Tab-separated table of C-alpha atoms in Angstrom:
chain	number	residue	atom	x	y	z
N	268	UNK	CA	44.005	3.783	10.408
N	269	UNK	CA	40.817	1.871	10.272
N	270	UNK	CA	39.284	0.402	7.015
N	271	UNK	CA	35.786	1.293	6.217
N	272	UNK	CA	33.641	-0.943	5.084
N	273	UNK	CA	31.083	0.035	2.798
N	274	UNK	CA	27.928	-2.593	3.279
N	275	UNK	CA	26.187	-3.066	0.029
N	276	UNK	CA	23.227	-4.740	-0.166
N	277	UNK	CA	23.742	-6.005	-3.711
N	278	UNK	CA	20.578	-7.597	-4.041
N	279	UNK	CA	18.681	-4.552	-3.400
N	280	UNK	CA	20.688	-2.601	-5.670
N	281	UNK	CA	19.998	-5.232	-8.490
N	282	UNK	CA	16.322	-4.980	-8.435
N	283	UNK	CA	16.191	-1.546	-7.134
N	284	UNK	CA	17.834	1.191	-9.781
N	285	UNK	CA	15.030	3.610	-9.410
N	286	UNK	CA	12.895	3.209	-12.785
N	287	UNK	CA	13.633	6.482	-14.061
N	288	UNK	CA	17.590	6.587	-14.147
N	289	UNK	CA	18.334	4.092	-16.805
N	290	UNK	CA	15.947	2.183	-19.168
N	291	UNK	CA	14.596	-1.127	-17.362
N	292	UNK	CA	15.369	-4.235	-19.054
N	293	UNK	CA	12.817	-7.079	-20.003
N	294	UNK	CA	13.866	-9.546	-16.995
N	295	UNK	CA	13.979	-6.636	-14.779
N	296	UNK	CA	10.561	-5.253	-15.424
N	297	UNK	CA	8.806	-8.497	-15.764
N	298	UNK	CA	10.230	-9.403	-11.736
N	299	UNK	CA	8.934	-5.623	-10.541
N	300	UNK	CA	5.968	-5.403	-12.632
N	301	UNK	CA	4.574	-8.987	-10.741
N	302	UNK	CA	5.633	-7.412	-7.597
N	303	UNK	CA	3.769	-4.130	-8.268
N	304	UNK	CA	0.687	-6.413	-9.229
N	305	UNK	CA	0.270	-7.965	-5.776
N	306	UNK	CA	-0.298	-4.323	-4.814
N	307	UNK	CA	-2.761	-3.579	-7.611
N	308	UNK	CA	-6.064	-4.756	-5.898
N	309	UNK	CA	-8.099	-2.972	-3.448
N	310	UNK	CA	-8.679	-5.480	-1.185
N	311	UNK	CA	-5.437	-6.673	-1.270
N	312	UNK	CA	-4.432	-2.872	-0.048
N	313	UNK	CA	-6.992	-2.449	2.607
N	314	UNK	CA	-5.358	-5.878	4.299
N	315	UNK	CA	-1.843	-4.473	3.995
N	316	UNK	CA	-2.727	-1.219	5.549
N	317	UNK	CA	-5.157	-2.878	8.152
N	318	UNK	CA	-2.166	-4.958	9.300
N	319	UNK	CA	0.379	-2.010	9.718
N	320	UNK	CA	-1.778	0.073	11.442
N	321	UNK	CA	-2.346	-3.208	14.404
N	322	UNK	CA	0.003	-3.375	17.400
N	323	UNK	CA	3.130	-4.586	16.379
N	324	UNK	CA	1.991	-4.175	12.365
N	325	UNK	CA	0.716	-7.872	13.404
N	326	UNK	CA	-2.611	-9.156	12.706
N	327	UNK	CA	-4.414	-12.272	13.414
N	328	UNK	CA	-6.329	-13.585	10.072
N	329	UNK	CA	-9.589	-13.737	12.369
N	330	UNK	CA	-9.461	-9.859	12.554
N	331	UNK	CA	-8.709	-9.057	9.110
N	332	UNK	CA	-12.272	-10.724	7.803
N	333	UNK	CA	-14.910	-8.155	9.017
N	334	UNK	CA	-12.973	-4.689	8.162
N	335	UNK	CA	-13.010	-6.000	4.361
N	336	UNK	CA	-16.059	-7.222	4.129
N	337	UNK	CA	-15.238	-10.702	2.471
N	338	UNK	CA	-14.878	-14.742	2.924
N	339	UNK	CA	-12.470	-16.058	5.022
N	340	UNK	CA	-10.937	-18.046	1.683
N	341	UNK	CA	-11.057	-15.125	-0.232
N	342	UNK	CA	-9.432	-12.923	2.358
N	343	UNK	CA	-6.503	-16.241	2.423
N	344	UNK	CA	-6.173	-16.062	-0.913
N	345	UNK	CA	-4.868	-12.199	-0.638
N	346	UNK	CA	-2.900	-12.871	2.474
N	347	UNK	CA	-1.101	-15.513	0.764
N	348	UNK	CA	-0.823	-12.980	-2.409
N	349	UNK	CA	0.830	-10.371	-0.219
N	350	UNK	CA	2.921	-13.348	1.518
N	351	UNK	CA	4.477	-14.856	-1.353
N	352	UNK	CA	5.271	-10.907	-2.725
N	353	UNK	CA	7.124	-10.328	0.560
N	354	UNK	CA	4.987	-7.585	1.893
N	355	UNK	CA	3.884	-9.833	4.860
N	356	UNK	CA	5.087	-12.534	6.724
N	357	UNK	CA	3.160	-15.708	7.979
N	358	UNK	CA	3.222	-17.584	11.699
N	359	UNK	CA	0.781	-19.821	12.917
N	360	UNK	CA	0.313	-19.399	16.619
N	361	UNK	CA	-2.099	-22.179	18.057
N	362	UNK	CA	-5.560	-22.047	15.923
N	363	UNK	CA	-4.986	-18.812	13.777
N	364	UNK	CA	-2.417	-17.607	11.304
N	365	UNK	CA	-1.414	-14.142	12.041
N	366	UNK	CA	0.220	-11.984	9.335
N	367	UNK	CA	3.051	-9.131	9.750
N	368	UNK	CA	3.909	-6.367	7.804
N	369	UNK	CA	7.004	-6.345	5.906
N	370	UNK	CA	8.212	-2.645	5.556
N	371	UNK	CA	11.264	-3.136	4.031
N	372	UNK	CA	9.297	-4.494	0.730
N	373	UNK	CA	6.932	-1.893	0.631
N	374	UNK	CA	10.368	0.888	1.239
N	375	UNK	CA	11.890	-1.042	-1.826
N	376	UNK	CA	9.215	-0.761	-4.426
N	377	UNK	CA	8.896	2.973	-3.171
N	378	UNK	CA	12.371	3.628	-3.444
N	379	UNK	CA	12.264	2.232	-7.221
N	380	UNK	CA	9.778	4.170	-7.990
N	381	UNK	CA	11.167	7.501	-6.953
N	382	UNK	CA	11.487	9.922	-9.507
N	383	UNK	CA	11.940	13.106	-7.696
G	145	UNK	CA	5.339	42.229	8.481
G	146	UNK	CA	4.713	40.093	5.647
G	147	UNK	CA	2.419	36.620	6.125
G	148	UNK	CA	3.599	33.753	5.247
G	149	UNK	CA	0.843	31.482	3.378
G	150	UNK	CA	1.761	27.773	3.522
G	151	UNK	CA	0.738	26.264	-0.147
G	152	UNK	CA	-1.077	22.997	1.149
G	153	UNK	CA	-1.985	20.696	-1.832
G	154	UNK	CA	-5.295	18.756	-0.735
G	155	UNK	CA	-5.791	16.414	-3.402
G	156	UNK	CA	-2.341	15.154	-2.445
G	157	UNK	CA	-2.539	14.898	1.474
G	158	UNK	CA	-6.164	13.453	0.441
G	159	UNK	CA	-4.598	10.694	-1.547
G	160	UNK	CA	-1.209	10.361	-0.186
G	161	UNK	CA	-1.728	9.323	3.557
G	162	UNK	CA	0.926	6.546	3.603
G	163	UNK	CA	-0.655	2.955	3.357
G	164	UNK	CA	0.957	1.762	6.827
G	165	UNK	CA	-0.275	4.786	8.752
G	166	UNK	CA	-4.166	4.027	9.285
G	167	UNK	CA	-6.764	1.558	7.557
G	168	UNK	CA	-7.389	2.284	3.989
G	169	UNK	CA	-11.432	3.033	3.687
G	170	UNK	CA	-13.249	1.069	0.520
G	171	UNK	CA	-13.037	4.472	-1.735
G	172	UNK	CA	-9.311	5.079	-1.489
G	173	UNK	CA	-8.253	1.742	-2.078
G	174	UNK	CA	-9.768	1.307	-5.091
G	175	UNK	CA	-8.381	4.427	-6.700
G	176	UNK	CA	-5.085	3.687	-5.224
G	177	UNK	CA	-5.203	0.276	-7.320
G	178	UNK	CA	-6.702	1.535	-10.227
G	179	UNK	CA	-3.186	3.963	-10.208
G	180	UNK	CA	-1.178	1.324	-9.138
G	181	UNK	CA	-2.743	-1.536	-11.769
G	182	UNK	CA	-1.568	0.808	-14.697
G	183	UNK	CA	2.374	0.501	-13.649
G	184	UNK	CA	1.833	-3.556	-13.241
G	185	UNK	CA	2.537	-4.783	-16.759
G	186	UNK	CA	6.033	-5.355	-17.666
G	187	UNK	CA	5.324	-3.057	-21.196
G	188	UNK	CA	4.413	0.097	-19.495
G	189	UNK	CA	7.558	0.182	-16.863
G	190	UNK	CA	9.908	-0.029	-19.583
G	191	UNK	CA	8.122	2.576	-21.269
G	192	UNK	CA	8.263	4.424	-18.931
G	193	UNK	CA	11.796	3.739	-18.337
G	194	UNK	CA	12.798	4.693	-21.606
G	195	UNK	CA	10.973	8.006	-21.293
G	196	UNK	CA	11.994	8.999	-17.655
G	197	UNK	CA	16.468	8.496	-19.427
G	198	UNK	CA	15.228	9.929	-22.711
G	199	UNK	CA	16.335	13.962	-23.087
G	200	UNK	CA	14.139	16.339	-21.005
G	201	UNK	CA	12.876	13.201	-19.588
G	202	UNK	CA	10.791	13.338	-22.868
G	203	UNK	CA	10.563	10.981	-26.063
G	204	UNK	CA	8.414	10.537	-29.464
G	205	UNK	CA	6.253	7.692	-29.577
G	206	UNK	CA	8.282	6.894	-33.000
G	207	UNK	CA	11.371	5.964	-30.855
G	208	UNK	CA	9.533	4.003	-28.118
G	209	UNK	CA	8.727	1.135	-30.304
G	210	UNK	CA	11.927	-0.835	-31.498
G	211	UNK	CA	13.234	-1.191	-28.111
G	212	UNK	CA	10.172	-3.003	-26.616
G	213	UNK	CA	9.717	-4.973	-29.477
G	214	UNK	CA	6.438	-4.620	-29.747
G	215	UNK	CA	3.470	-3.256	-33.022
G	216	UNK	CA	3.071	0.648	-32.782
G	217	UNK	CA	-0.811	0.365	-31.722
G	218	UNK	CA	-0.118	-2.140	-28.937
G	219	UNK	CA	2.851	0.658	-27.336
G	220	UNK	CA	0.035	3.278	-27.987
G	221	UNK	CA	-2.191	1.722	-26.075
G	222	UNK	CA	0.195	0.999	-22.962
G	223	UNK	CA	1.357	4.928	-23.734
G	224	UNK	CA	-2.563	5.996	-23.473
G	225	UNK	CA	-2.707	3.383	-19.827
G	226	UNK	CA	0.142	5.674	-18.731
G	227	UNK	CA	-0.923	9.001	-19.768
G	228	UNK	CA	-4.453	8.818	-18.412
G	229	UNK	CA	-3.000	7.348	-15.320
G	230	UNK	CA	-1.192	10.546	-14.790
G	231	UNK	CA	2.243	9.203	-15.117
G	232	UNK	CA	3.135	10.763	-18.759
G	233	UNK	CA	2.116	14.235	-20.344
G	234	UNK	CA	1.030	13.680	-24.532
G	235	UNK	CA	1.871	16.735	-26.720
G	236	UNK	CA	1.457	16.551	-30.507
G	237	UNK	CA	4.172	18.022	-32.736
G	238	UNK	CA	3.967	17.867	-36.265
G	239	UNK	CA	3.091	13.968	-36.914
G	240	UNK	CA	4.495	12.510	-34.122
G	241	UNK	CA	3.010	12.756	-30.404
G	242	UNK	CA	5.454	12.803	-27.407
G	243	UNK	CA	5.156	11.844	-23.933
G	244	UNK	CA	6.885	13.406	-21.126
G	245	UNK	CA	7.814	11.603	-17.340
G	246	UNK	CA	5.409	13.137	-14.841
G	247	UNK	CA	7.708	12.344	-11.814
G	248	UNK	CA	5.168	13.883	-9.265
G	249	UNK	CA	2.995	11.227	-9.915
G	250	UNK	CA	5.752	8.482	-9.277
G	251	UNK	CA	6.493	10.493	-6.494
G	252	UNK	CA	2.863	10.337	-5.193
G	253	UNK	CA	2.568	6.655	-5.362
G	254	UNK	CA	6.173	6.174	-4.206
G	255	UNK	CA	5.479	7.804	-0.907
G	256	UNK	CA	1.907	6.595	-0.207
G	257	UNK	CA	3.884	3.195	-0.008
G	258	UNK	CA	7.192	4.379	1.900
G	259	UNK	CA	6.838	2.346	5.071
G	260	UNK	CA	10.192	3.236	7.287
């Protein structure tokens, strides 16, 4: 007989009880609510979907400037937003910074928001 | 032979291409964060919370105020946030005015950002 294993990702399943099973406590909703924040700009949500629709869901910071319209410090600024909230991930590759999506963020803040 | 009408719900496949799929244009993105913005605060997810495990997935304002701690016109305020936002119904029964989970609109938001 072979033993299953189960794999749990226990860290997921800590911050992740979708929000409508069981009433979210104070730490909890403090930790998803800045999460869900780094999503709550517009310009910050054009970049993230600019980025996953680019080969690879990479993107080099130098083509990310002209789609949005903005500074080059400003447009940082929200890359490092979305970098530090796990939706993207940073490498510098000789001059430029290029920025790839994260989809396993974006599938956990969907997930724990599921109420169907 | 009978014909078969497919119920297509525009506003929703207007609003609900997921982010990853193509670019974002100017308009959508800013609606998408206004929706978004309103879940941000720590407040309104527990409220919500509380109302999506209360019975019928409904509960009276009077019992959403002890357990966030918080003054009766401040949770009114976060309740109005979440009701104009789409994400709670308001019905008025004798003094008290409830507000009921309106998953589809979790639902909506959930999948827009479902990645995998």
């Amino acid at each position: 007989m072979v033993a299953m294993l189960e794999v749990t990702d226990v860290s997921a399943a800590a911050c992740c009880a979708p929000l409508v099973r069981e009433p979210l406590g104070a730490v909890d909703a403090e930790r998803l609510a800045r999460t869900i924040k780094a999503l709550a700009d517009p310009t910050r949500l054009r970049l993230l979907s600019i980025v996953a629709a680019s080969e690879g869901q990479e993107a080099c910071v130098c083509d990310l400037i002209e789609p949005v319209g903005l500074s080059q410090p400003t447009v940082s600024h929200h890359l490092k937003v979305l970098t530090e909230s796990g939706f993207l991930t940073r490498s510098k590759r000789g001059t430029w910074a290029y920025y790839k999506l994260a989809p396993a963020s974006l599938d956990e803040i969907a997930r724990t928001l599921l109420a169907g």
